[in-house]
Amino acid sequence: VSAYDVAIVGAGVVGCAIARELSAHELSVALLDAGPDVGAGTSKANTAILHTGFDAKPGSLEAGLVRRGYELLGDYAERVGIPVERTGALLVAWSDAELERLPEIVADARANGYDAIREVGVGELREREPSLGPGAAGALEVPGEAIVCPWTTPFAYATEAVTSGCELLLDTPVTGVRRGDVFMLETPSGELSARFVVNAAGLHSDRLDRMMGHEDFEIRPRRGQLIVFDKLARPLVRQVVLPVPTATTKGVLVAPTVYGNVMVGPTAEEIPDPDDSASTRDGLDYLMAQARRIVPDLLAHEVTAVYAGVRAATEHSDYQLRAHAGERYVCVGGIRSTGLTASMAIAEHVRDALVADGLELGARRPAPELRMPNIGEAFPRPHERGGEVVCFCERVTLGEVEEALSAVVPARDLDGLRRRTRVLMGRCQGFFCGARVARLVAEARGATVEEVLRR
Ligand SMILES: Cc1cc2nc3c(=O)[nH]c(=O)nc-3n(C[C@H](O)[C@H](O)[C@H](O)COP(=O)(O)OP(=O)(O)OC[C@H]3O[C@@H](n4cnc5c(N)ncnc54)[C@H](O)[C@@H]3O)c2cc1C
């Protein structure tokens, strides 16, 4: 039986951030995920905004962690090469009723320590976003909002953690927990023991919480569908265009992506099944109607992709981040719609909670030198220096594919390769590069092309 100081269950952006934080010390850490890759749950399907936290509920745990996470991830991204673009955002009121809510949003932003927010008149709004549809009543400028690569972020955390000795156990769902002097985590490939357990199981964090003997919250899955428009639409949108949020959702935004596309979404649908990340006719019709209203010219462009992510909402409005004193167990549940931004701050918080419960961190390990391969459009990419191009839509070179397949945390399937390099995500839908890329993955994994395609 492998024995660890800490087992982190769930290798989404949150679990990976925690693994990175703890692996910086002389500890034995295991990071487990039920799936075949890190960051392959909710963390791969969001709107990828690095939030300032201006609209968080003042005084909530989420507000504090988003604010700190914004600073930490913003700095870290620049340091290790995670694509981030400081576009800023305009929050647009589309009716008099929404206009009346702007002062309240400004007051909340100030209460959250964010003072850079300011009102913008309709004239200036039109000048700043000339493609906006008619009917805007006013706006707020939130200059700090940024867009970030949601895929490179967990890869960077996991790469750092694994380089520092963290054991990454993929395809390893925790199916049961026994408790003695240490925790015994049951998985289909055997048991492992851990002195401390961190629950970062996202949409299944309530189930794991129950396995750990608690019943503090229930996940109420809230799906968000999105539409990605072709790169030719990118000049239509200069920054993030936010709506006036409601009590349950931040609403439908229009935003550039770091890959040079424009996205519209997300919806907010309560669904029974946390794993149901399907797109639906109704959802897409709704988003198209929103696109037509917010930036009508978008509809002249092609849709490159649709996808959906599911938020780990709960019956509570705040994060369900609980340390169970004396139990050597920290639960990180209900990280619903800001977890990418807050990830590094959540990791610090969890570290401190574990220390308060008796974990000795030990000496600090030297931080590994890390520079992630860039997949952001705003920064130099390998194809600019030449090299054989495999995917022409997204201009991905063979060198990038080979690097991703042999990285410290390598791509193990087509989806993992897509998120590391951008292959298969262009306007041709993989028609051009699909066969070759599948062959490359098969060779690297010692599998057949059929097996790769089946995954
Ligand atoms: C539509 C949408 C838009 C969003 N927009 C933004 C945004 O713009 N900015 C932002 O900061 N945040 C945003 N978010 C929120 C953000 O994506 C999430 O908060 C974050 O990804 C949560 O990460 P996580 O690691 O907690 O969960 P996940 O990424 O879901 O990871 C949990 C992992 O746990 C694993 N797991 C579950 N059960 C077990 C088990 N029993 N054993 C082993 N492994 C298990 C799963 O396989 C999964 O990989 C958005 C979310 C959605 C859905």
Short mmCIF file of C-alpha atoms and ligand atoms in Angstrom, two decimals:
data_model
loop_
_atom_site.label_atom_id
_atom_site.label_comp_id
_atom_site.label_asym_id
_atom_site.label_seq_id
_atom_site.Cartn_x
_atom_site.Cartn_y
_atom_site.Cartn_z
CA VAL A 1 0.00 0.00 0.00
CA SER A 2 1.41 3.40 -1.00
CA ALA A 3 1.41 5.81 1.93
CA TYR A 4 1.23 9.57 1.61
CA ASP A 5 1.18 12.54 3.92
CA VAL A 6 -1.64 14.11 1.90
CA ALA A 7 -4.00 12.73 -0.73
CA ILE A 8 -5.84 15.28 -2.85
CA VAL A 9 -8.90 13.83 -4.53
CA GLY A 10 -9.72 15.65 -7.79
CA ALA A 11 -7.22 17.04 -10.28
CA GLY A 12 -9.21 19.97 -11.58
CA VAL A 13 -7.73 23.44 -11.46
CA VAL A 14 -8.38 23.55 -7.71
CA GLY A 15 -6.85 20.16 -6.84
CA CYS A 16 -3.85 20.88 -9.06
CA ALA A 17 -3.29 24.26 -7.38
CA ILE A 18 -3.38 22.56 -3.97
CA ALA A 19 -0.96 19.87 -5.17
CA ARG A 20 1.42 22.56 -6.38
CA GLU A 21 1.23 24.45 -3.10
CA LEU A 22 1.86 21.38 -0.92
CA SER A 23 4.52 19.86 -3.18
CA ALA A 24 6.63 22.96 -2.66
CA HIS A 25 7.41 21.41 0.73
CA GLU A 26 9.07 18.15 1.81
CA LEU A 27 5.80 16.21 1.90
CA SER A 28 4.65 13.11 0.09
CA VAL A 29 1.58 14.13 -1.85
CA ALA A 30 -0.74 12.13 -4.12
CA LEU A 31 -3.10 13.83 -6.58
CA LEU A 32 -5.86 11.47 -7.72
CA ASP A 33 -8.43 11.83 -10.44
CA ALA A 34 -11.13 9.55 -11.73
CA GLY A 35 -10.55 10.82 -15.26
CA PRO A 36 -7.73 10.34 -17.76
CA ASP A 37 -6.16 13.80 -17.43
CA VAL A 38 -5.82 16.79 -15.17
CA GLY A 39 -8.22 19.68 -15.71
CA ALA A 40 -10.65 17.51 -17.69
CA GLY A 41 -13.79 18.22 -15.60
CA THR A 42 -15.47 21.59 -15.10
CA SER A 43 -12.04 23.18 -15.32
CA LYS A 44 -11.86 22.61 -19.07
CA ALA A 45 -15.23 24.16 -19.91
CA ASN A 46 -15.69 27.63 -18.50
CA THR A 47 -15.64 31.23 -19.70
CA ALA A 48 -11.98 31.68 -18.76
CA ILE A 49 -12.25 35.10 -17.18
CA LEU A 50 -9.67 36.11 -14.61
CA HIS A 51 -12.14 37.88 -12.34
CA THR A 52 -11.26 40.88 -10.20
CA GLY A 53 -14.06 39.81 -7.88
CA PHE A 54 -15.77 43.20 -8.19
CA ASP A 55 -19.19 41.53 -8.22
CA ALA A 56 -18.64 38.96 -5.46
CA LYS A 57 -20.76 39.09 -2.32
CA PRO A 58 -18.86 41.43 0.00
CA GLY A 59 -17.56 39.67 3.08
CA SER A 60 -17.94 36.16 1.65
CA LEU A 61 -15.07 33.68 1.63
CA GLU A 62 -15.40 33.61 -2.16
CA ALA A 63 -14.92 37.39 -2.40
CA GLY A 64 -11.66 37.25 -0.45
CA LEU A 65 -10.28 34.23 -2.29
CA VAL A 66 -11.19 35.55 -5.75
CA ARG A 67 -9.54 38.86 -4.98
CA ARG A 68 -6.34 37.22 -3.75
CA GLY A 69 -6.45 34.54 -6.46
CA TYR A 70 -6.71 37.23 -9.12
CA GLU A 71 -3.40 38.72 -7.99
CA LEU A 72 -1.68 35.36 -7.51
CA LEU A 73 -2.75 33.80 -10.81
CA GLY A 74 -2.21 37.04 -12.74
CA ASP A 75 1.44 37.14 -11.56
CA TYR A 76 1.97 33.41 -11.91
CA ALA A 77 0.55 33.36 -15.44
CA GLU A 78 3.00 35.99 -16.57
CA ARG A 79 5.86 34.22 -14.85
CA VAL A 80 5.32 30.73 -16.28
CA GLY A 81 3.77 31.61 -19.62
CA ILE A 82 0.06 30.94 -19.14
CA PRO A 83 -1.67 33.08 -21.78
CA VAL A 84 -3.42 36.03 -20.14
CA GLU A 85 -4.73 39.19 -21.83
CA ARG A 86 -5.68 42.18 -19.77
CA THR A 87 -8.57 43.25 -21.95
CA GLY A 88 -10.75 44.87 -19.30
CA ALA A 89 -14.53 44.56 -19.29
CA LEU A 90 -17.58 46.69 -19.89
CA LEU A 91 -20.66 45.78 -17.90
CA VAL A 92 -23.62 46.93 -19.99
CA ALA A 93 -27.10 47.83 -18.74
CA TRP A 94 -29.69 47.13 -21.44
CA SER A 95 -32.73 48.68 -19.75
CA ASP A 96 -33.61 51.43 -17.29
CA ALA A 97 -34.18 48.81 -14.62
CA GLU A 98 -30.65 47.48 -15.17
CA LEU A 99 -29.28 51.02 -15.25
CA GLU A 100 -30.72 51.60 -11.78
CA ARG A 101 -28.71 48.65 -10.48
CA LEU A 102 -25.33 50.06 -11.52
CA PRO A 103 -24.75 52.16 -8.37
CA GLU A 104 -25.33 49.06 -6.25
CA ILE A 105 -22.73 47.16 -8.32
CA VAL A 106 -20.25 50.02 -7.88
CA ALA A 107 -20.88 50.01 -4.12
CA ASP A 108 -20.30 46.23 -3.93
CA ALA A 109 -17.11 46.57 -5.98
CA ARG A 110 -15.80 49.21 -3.55
CA ALA A 111 -16.80 47.03 -0.60
CA ASN A 112 -14.76 44.29 -2.26
CA GLY A 113 -11.76 46.60 -2.36
CA TYR A 114 -12.05 47.20 -6.09
CA ASP A 115 -12.04 50.95 -6.74
CA ALA A 116 -11.11 51.08 -10.42
CA ILE A 117 -14.72 50.55 -11.52
CA ARG A 118 -16.37 53.61 -13.07
CA GLU A 119 -19.48 54.63 -14.96
CA VAL A 120 -19.27 55.01 -18.72
CA GLY A 121 -21.79 56.96 -20.81
CA VAL A 122 -23.48 55.48 -23.86
CA GLY A 123 -21.32 57.64 -26.18
CA GLU A 124 -18.07 56.34 -24.76
CA LEU A 125 -19.45 52.81 -24.68
CA ARG A 126 -20.19 52.95 -28.43
CA GLU A 127 -16.72 54.33 -29.10
CA ARG A 128 -15.09 51.56 -27.09
CA GLU A 129 -17.25 48.72 -28.49
CA PRO A 130 -18.56 49.90 -31.87
CA SER A 131 -20.14 46.55 -32.72
CA LEU A 132 -22.54 46.52 -29.77
CA GLY A 133 -26.22 46.18 -30.67
CA PRO A 134 -28.69 49.00 -30.14
CA GLY A 135 -30.41 49.72 -26.83
CA ALA A 136 -27.59 50.04 -24.29
CA ALA A 137 -28.66 52.37 -21.49
CA GLY A 138 -25.29 52.78 -19.79
CA ALA A 139 -22.28 50.82 -18.60
CA LEU A 140 -19.56 50.31 -16.05
CA GLU A 141 -15.93 49.89 -16.94
CA VAL A 142 -14.09 47.17 -15.01
CA PRO A 143 -10.56 47.65 -16.31
CA GLY A 144 -8.98 44.80 -14.34
CA GLU A 145 -11.03 41.93 -15.79
CA ALA A 146 -8.84 39.72 -17.96
CA ILE A 147 -9.01 36.58 -20.06
CA VAL A 148 -6.78 33.63 -19.26
CA CYS A 149 -6.09 30.15 -20.64
CA PRO A 150 -8.13 27.70 -18.52
CA TRP A 151 -6.23 24.72 -19.94
CA THR A 152 -2.62 25.79 -19.44
CA THR A 153 -3.39 26.82 -15.85
CA PRO A 154 -3.98 23.35 -14.36
CA PHE A 155 -1.25 21.90 -16.59
CA ALA A 156 1.21 24.41 -15.15
CA TYR A 157 0.20 23.65 -11.56
CA ALA A 158 0.35 19.89 -12.15
CA THR A 159 3.67 20.11 -13.97
CA GLU A 160 5.19 21.98 -11.05
CA ALA A 161 3.69 19.56 -8.52
CA VAL A 162 4.88 16.44 -10.37
CA THR A 163 8.35 17.92 -10.95
CA SER A 164 8.53 18.43 -7.18
CA GLY A 165 7.67 14.81 -6.50
CA CYS A 166 3.87 14.74 -6.31
CA GLU A 167 2.45 11.41 -7.45
CA LEU A 168 -0.25 11.94 -10.10
CA LEU A 169 -2.68 9.02 -10.19
CA LEU A 170 -5.07 9.28 -13.15
CA ASP A 171 -7.95 6.92 -13.97
CA THR A 172 -8.09 6.41 -10.20
CA PRO A 173 -11.55 7.13 -8.79
CA VAL A 174 -11.87 7.01 -5.01
CA THR A 175 -14.75 4.64 -4.39
CA GLY A 176 -14.64 4.35 -0.62
CA VAL A 177 -12.80 5.57 2.46
CA ARG A 178 -11.88 3.72 5.61
CA ARG A 179 -10.75 5.58 8.61
CA GLY A 180 -8.23 4.43 11.21
CA ASP A 181 -4.99 6.01 12.32
CA VAL A 182 -4.70 7.01 8.69
CA PHE A 183 -7.25 7.20 5.88
CA MET A 184 -7.43 4.24 3.52
CA LEU A 185 -8.69 5.36 0.14
CA GLU A 186 -10.22 2.59 -1.94
CA THR A 187 -9.79 2.67 -5.71
CA PRO A 188 -10.29 0.00 -8.41
CA SER A 189 -6.51 -0.34 -8.66
CA GLY A 190 -6.02 -0.91 -4.93
CA GLU A 191 -5.86 1.03 -1.70
CA LEU A 192 -3.60 3.85 -0.67
CA SER A 193 -3.15 5.46 2.69
CA ALA A 194 -2.96 9.12 3.60
CA ARG A 195 -2.59 10.97 6.87
CA PHE A 196 -4.55 13.94 5.52
CA VAL A 197 -7.22 14.10 2.82
CA VAL A 198 -8.29 17.06 0.70
CA ASN A 199 -11.58 16.78 -1.14
CA ALA A 200 -11.34 18.71 -4.41
CA ALA A 201 -13.77 16.46 -6.26
CA GLY A 202 -15.77 19.27 -7.87
CA LEU A 203 -19.19 18.02 -8.97
CA HIS A 204 -18.76 14.92 -6.82
CA SER A 205 -17.39 16.68 -3.75
CA ASP A 206 -20.65 16.05 -1.86
CA ARG A 207 -20.36 12.29 -2.48
CA LEU A 208 -16.78 12.21 -1.28
CA ASP A 209 -17.79 14.35 1.71
CA ARG A 210 -20.26 11.62 2.63
CA MET A 211 -17.58 8.94 2.22
CA MET A 212 -15.55 11.02 4.69
CA GLY A 213 -18.47 10.91 7.15
CA HIS A 214 -19.97 14.33 6.56
CA GLU A 215 -23.11 15.65 4.96
CA ASP A 216 -22.57 19.38 4.94
CA PHE A 217 -23.89 20.30 1.51
CA GLU A 218 -25.41 18.96 -1.66
CA ILE A 219 -24.17 19.67 -5.17
CA ARG A 220 -26.92 21.23 -7.29
CA PRO A 221 -25.41 21.08 -10.76
CA ARG A 222 -25.89 24.19 -12.86
CA ARG A 223 -24.98 23.78 -16.51
CA GLY A 224 -23.52 26.55 -18.64
CA GLN A 225 -23.56 26.17 -22.41
CA LEU A 226 -21.32 28.26 -24.65
CA ILE A 227 -20.86 29.03 -28.32
CA VAL A 228 -17.46 29.76 -29.85
CA PHE A 229 -17.38 31.89 -32.99
CA ASP A 230 -14.77 31.77 -35.74
CA LYS A 231 -11.56 33.78 -35.49
CA LEU A 232 -12.76 36.16 -38.21
CA ALA A 233 -15.23 37.50 -35.62
CA ARG A 234 -12.45 38.49 -33.21
CA PRO A 235 -12.20 42.16 -34.32
CA LEU A 236 -15.87 42.63 -33.36
CA VAL A 237 -15.15 42.38 -29.64
CA ARG A 238 -12.33 44.30 -27.98
CA GLN A 239 -12.98 43.40 -24.38
CA VAL A 240 -15.25 41.32 -22.19
CA VAL A 241 -18.87 42.50 -22.47
CA LEU A 242 -20.68 41.59 -19.27
CA PRO A 243 -24.37 41.77 -18.46
CA VAL A 244 -25.88 43.02 -15.20
CA PRO A 245 -25.74 39.90 -12.99
CA THR A 246 -28.75 38.40 -11.22
CA ALA A 247 -28.93 36.57 -7.90
CA THR A 248 -28.25 33.17 -9.52
CA THR A 249 -25.96 33.91 -12.44
CA LYS A 250 -23.42 36.32 -13.78
CA GLY A 251 -25.46 36.15 -17.00
CA VAL A 252 -24.51 35.80 -20.66
CA LEU A 253 -21.30 37.52 -21.67
CA VAL A 254 -19.56 38.04 -24.97
CA ALA A 255 -15.80 37.74 -24.70
CA PRO A 256 -12.67 37.24 -26.72
CA THR A 257 -10.72 34.07 -25.97
CA VAL A 258 -6.95 33.82 -25.67
CA TYR A 259 -7.06 31.56 -28.75
CA GLY A 260 -8.36 34.42 -30.89
CA ASN A 261 -12.06 33.47 -31.02
CA VAL A 262 -15.16 35.08 -29.57
CA MET A 263 -17.38 33.22 -27.13
CA VAL A 264 -20.94 33.78 -26.05
CA GLY A 265 -22.40 32.22 -22.89
CA PRO A 266 -22.94 30.68 -20.49
CA THR A 267 -26.52 29.61 -19.84
CA ALA A 268 -27.49 28.75 -16.26
CA GLU A 269 -29.61 25.60 -16.08
CA GLU A 270 -30.34 23.53 -13.00
CA ILE A 271 -29.89 19.91 -14.07
CA PRO A 272 -30.21 16.65 -12.12
CA ASP A 273 -27.08 14.90 -13.45
CA PRO A 274 -23.73 16.52 -12.61
CA ASP A 275 -22.08 14.73 -15.53
CA ASP A 276 -24.54 15.96 -18.15
CA SER A 277 -22.43 18.45 -20.11
CA ALA A 278 -24.46 18.15 -23.31
CA SER A 279 -25.36 21.12 -25.47
CA THR A 280 -29.07 21.46 -26.23
CA ARG A 281 -31.13 23.03 -28.99
CA ASP A 282 -32.88 25.34 -26.50
CA GLY A 283 -29.65 26.41 -24.89
CA LEU A 284 -27.99 27.23 -28.19
CA ASP A 285 -31.10 29.05 -29.51
CA TYR A 286 -31.09 31.16 -26.38
CA LEU A 287 -27.41 32.01 -26.75
CA MET A 288 -27.81 32.86 -30.44
CA ALA A 289 -30.62 35.26 -29.50
CA GLN A 290 -28.35 36.85 -26.90
CA ALA A 291 -25.52 37.14 -29.44
CA ARG A 292 -27.90 38.79 -31.92
CA ARG A 293 -28.90 41.34 -29.30
CA ILE A 294 -25.45 42.08 -27.84
CA VAL A 295 -23.21 41.98 -30.95
CA PRO A 296 -25.51 41.44 -33.98
CA ASP A 297 -22.66 41.18 -36.50
CA LEU A 298 -21.50 38.00 -34.77
CA LEU A 299 -24.26 36.17 -36.56
CA ALA A 300 -22.55 36.78 -39.90
CA HIS A 301 -19.75 34.51 -38.67
CA GLU A 302 -19.48 30.78 -38.38
CA VAL A 303 -19.73 28.87 -35.16
CA THR A 304 -16.56 26.85 -34.60
CA ALA A 305 -17.62 24.96 -31.51
CA VAL A 306 -20.24 24.60 -28.83
CA TYR A 307 -19.59 23.19 -25.38
CA ALA A 308 -20.96 23.12 -21.87
CA GLY A 309 -19.52 23.07 -18.39
CA VAL A 310 -21.34 22.26 -15.16
CA ARG A 311 -20.95 24.46 -12.09
CA ALA A 312 -20.67 22.75 -8.72
CA ALA A 313 -23.34 24.97 -7.14
CA THR A 314 -24.84 23.99 -3.79
CA GLU A 315 -27.76 25.04 -1.59
CA HIS A 316 -25.38 27.63 -0.07
CA SER A 317 -24.25 30.80 -1.80
CA ASP A 318 -20.62 30.63 -0.69
CA TYR A 319 -17.79 28.15 -1.27
CA GLN A 320 -18.06 25.03 0.92
CA LEU A 321 -14.49 25.17 2.09
CA ARG A 322 -14.38 23.46 5.47
CA ALA A 323 -11.57 22.25 7.62
CA HIS A 324 -12.75 19.63 10.07
CA ALA A 325 -10.57 20.33 13.08
CA GLY A 326 -8.93 17.23 14.48
CA GLU A 327 -10.07 15.08 11.55
CA ARG A 328 -7.21 15.73 9.12
CA TYR A 329 -9.76 16.38 6.39
CA VAL A 330 -10.36 19.56 4.36
CA CYS A 331 -13.31 19.79 2.02
CA VAL A 332 -13.15 22.15 -0.95
CA GLY A 333 -16.67 21.86 -2.36
CA GLY A 334 -19.08 24.17 -4.10
CA ILE A 335 -16.41 26.06 -6.04
CA ARG A 336 -19.01 26.98 -8.61
CA SER A 337 -18.18 29.84 -10.94
CA THR A 338 -14.92 31.47 -9.91
CA GLY A 339 -12.62 28.55 -9.14
CA LEU A 340 -10.17 29.17 -11.95
CA THR A 341 -9.46 32.68 -10.67
CA ALA A 342 -9.44 31.71 -7.01
CA SER A 343 -7.45 28.48 -7.41
CA MET A 344 -4.09 29.65 -6.01
CA ALA A 345 -5.73 31.48 -3.11
CA ILE A 346 -7.84 28.40 -2.30
CA ALA A 347 -4.59 26.41 -2.27
CA GLU A 348 -3.02 28.76 0.28
CA HIS A 349 -6.17 28.58 2.40
CA VAL A 350 -6.16 24.77 2.31
CA ARG A 351 -2.44 24.66 3.18
CA ASP A 352 -3.06 26.84 6.23
CA ALA A 353 -6.05 24.73 7.28
CA LEU A 354 -3.96 21.55 7.07
CA VAL A 355 -1.16 23.14 9.09
CA ALA A 356 -3.66 24.28 11.71
CA ASP A 357 -4.78 20.65 11.94
CA GLY A 358 -1.28 19.34 12.55
CA LEU A 359 0.36 18.90 9.14
CA GLU A 360 4.04 19.75 9.31
CA LEU A 361 5.05 21.26 6.01
CA GLY A 362 8.75 20.53 6.29
CA ALA A 363 11.44 22.43 4.44
CA ARG A 364 10.69 24.24 1.22
CA ARG A 365 11.86 22.55 -1.94
CA PRO A 366 13.57 24.70 -4.55
CA ALA A 367 10.89 25.88 -7.00
CA PRO A 368 11.23 24.19 -10.41
CA GLU A 369 12.03 26.39 -13.41
CA LEU A 370 8.81 26.38 -15.40
CA ARG A 371 7.92 27.83 -18.77
CA MET A 372 4.73 26.47 -20.33
CA PRO A 373 4.37 26.09 -24.11
CA ASN A 374 2.39 29.11 -25.31
CA ILE A 375 -0.96 28.46 -26.98
CA GLY A 376 -2.19 32.06 -26.71
CA GLU A 377 -2.76 34.12 -29.81
CA ALA A 378 -1.33 37.32 -28.32
CA PHE A 379 2.14 35.87 -27.78
CA PRO A 380 4.77 34.40 -30.13
CA ARG A 381 3.92 30.87 -31.22
CA PRO A 382 6.29 28.20 -32.57
CA HIS A 383 4.91 28.26 -36.15
CA GLU A 384 6.23 31.81 -36.50
CA ARG A 385 9.76 30.40 -36.30
CA GLY A 386 9.03 27.75 -38.92
CA GLY A 387 8.75 24.02 -38.39
CA GLU A 388 6.30 21.57 -39.86
CA VAL A 389 2.68 22.59 -39.32
CA VAL A 390 0.29 19.75 -38.44
CA CYS A 391 -2.91 21.75 -37.87
CA PHE A 392 -3.36 24.66 -40.27
CA CYS A 393 -6.51 26.18 -38.74
CA GLU A 394 -4.76 26.72 -35.42
CA ARG A 395 -1.20 26.65 -36.79
CA VAL A 396 0.12 23.94 -34.54
CA THR A 397 3.55 22.50 -35.31
CA LEU A 398 4.67 18.89 -35.10
CA GLY A 399 7.21 20.01 -32.49
CA GLU A 400 4.42 21.25 -30.21
CA VAL A 401 2.51 17.99 -30.58
CA GLU A 402 5.61 15.92 -29.80
CA GLU A 403 6.40 18.10 -26.80
CA ALA A 404 2.85 17.70 -25.44
CA LEU A 405 2.99 13.93 -25.86
CA SER A 406 6.22 13.65 -23.88
CA ALA A 407 5.70 16.41 -21.31
CA VAL A 408 6.00 15.94 -17.53
CA VAL A 409 2.20 15.70 -17.52
CA PRO A 410 1.72 14.36 -21.04
CA ALA A 411 -1.33 14.35 -23.27
CA ARG A 412 -2.76 10.84 -23.13
CA ASP A 413 -5.67 11.27 -25.51
CA LEU A 414 -6.95 13.53 -28.29
CA ASP A 415 -8.76 15.87 -25.92
CA GLY A 416 -5.66 16.25 -23.80
CA LEU A 417 -3.62 17.03 -26.89
CA ARG A 418 -6.19 19.59 -28.02
CA ARG A 419 -6.03 21.40 -24.70
CA ARG A 420 -2.23 21.43 -24.73
CA THR A 421 -1.68 22.51 -28.34
CA ARG A 422 -5.00 23.64 -29.96
CA VAL A 423 -4.96 20.83 -32.56
CA LEU A 424 -8.47 19.76 -33.63
CA MET A 425 -10.15 22.92 -32.36
CA GLY A 426 -10.16 24.94 -35.57
CA ARG A 427 -12.78 25.68 -38.17
CA CYS A 428 -12.20 22.44 -40.13
CA GLN A 429 -13.21 20.41 -37.06
CA GLY A 430 -10.13 18.22 -37.32
CA PHE A 431 -10.87 17.18 -40.91
CA PHE A 432 -7.34 18.04 -41.96
CA CYS A 433 -5.20 17.01 -38.98
CA GLY A 434 -7.43 14.45 -37.23
CA ALA A 435 -6.04 11.26 -38.78
CA ARG A 436 -2.41 12.24 -38.37
CA VAL A 437 -2.86 13.50 -34.84
CA ALA A 438 -4.63 10.28 -33.82
CA ARG A 439 -1.68 8.33 -35.23
CA LEU A 440 0.79 10.44 -33.25
CA VAL A 441 -1.14 9.87 -30.03
CA ALA A 442 -1.39 6.14 -30.75
CA GLU A 443 2.36 5.87 -31.33
CA ALA A 444 3.17 7.80 -28.17
CA ARG A 445 0.78 5.71 -26.05
CA GLY A 446 1.59 2.34 -27.57
CA ALA A 447 -2.08 2.04 -28.54
CA THR A 448 -3.93 1.53 -31.81
CA VAL A 449 -5.58 4.41 -33.67
CA GLU A 450 -8.95 2.75 -33.00
CA GLU A 451 -8.28 2.78 -29.26
CA VAL A 452 -7.30 6.45 -29.40
CA LEU A 453 -10.44 7.35 -31.34
CA ARG A 454 -12.64 5.37 -28.97
CA ARG A 455 -11.42 7.34 -25.95
C1 LIG B 1 -19.97 27.65 -17.59
C2 LIG B 1 -18.91 27.98 -16.58
C3 LIG B 1 -18.24 29.19 -16.64
C4 LIG B 1 -17.25 29.51 -15.71
N1 LIG B 1 -16.53 30.65 -15.87
C5 LIG B 1 -15.48 30.91 -15.03
C6 LIG B 1 -14.68 32.05 -15.24
O1 LIG B 1 -14.87 32.80 -16.21
N2 LIG B 1 -13.67 32.30 -14.35
C7 LIG B 1 -13.44 31.49 -13.28
O2 LIG B 1 -12.55 31.80 -12.49
N3 LIG B 1 -14.18 30.39 -13.07
C8 LIG B 1 -15.19 30.07 -13.93
N4 LIG B 1 -15.95 28.94 -13.75
C9 LIG B 1 -15.70 28.12 -12.58
C10 LIG B 1 -14.54 27.17 -12.71
O3 LIG B 1 -14.52 26.54 -13.97
C11 LIG B 1 -14.66 26.14 -11.59
O4 LIG B 1 -14.84 26.79 -10.36
C12 LIG B 1 -13.42 25.28 -11.49
O5 LIG B 1 -13.10 24.70 -12.74
C13 LIG B 1 -13.63 24.21 -10.46
O6 LIG B 1 -12.50 23.41 -10.43
P1 LIG B 1 -12.45 22.12 -9.54
O7 LIG B 1 -11.05 21.66 -9.56
O8 LIG B 1 -13.08 22.40 -8.22
O9 LIG B 1 -13.45 21.09 -10.26
P2 LIG B 1 -13.24 20.15 -11.52
O10 LIG B 1 -12.50 20.80 -12.60
O11 LIG B 1 -14.58 19.60 -11.87
O12 LIG B 1 -12.35 18.97 -10.96
C14 LIG B 1 -12.83 18.01 -10.09
C15 LIG B 1 -12.17 16.70 -10.43
O13 LIG B 1 -12.49 15.73 -9.43
C16 LIG B 1 -12.52 14.48 -10.04
N5 LIG B 1 -13.27 13.57 -9.16
C17 LIG B 1 -14.57 13.66 -8.80
N6 LIG B 1 -14.88 12.65 -7.99
C18 LIG B 1 -13.77 11.90 -7.83
C19 LIG B 1 -13.47 10.71 -7.11
N7 LIG B 1 -14.39 10.08 -6.35
N8 LIG B 1 -12.22 10.20 -7.19
C20 LIG B 1 -11.26 10.82 -7.95
N9 LIG B 1 -11.51 11.96 -8.64
C21 LIG B 1 -12.74 12.47 -8.59
C22 LIG B 1 -13.18 14.75 -11.38
O14 LIG B 1 -12.85 13.73 -12.31
C23 LIG B 1 -12.64 16.12 -11.75
O15 LIG B 1 -11.56 16.03 -12.64
C24 LIG B 1 -16.96 28.61 -14.66
C25 LIG B 1 -17.65 27.40 -14.59
C26 LIG B 1 -18.58 27.07 -15.55
C27 LIG B 1 -19.27 25.74 -15.50
#
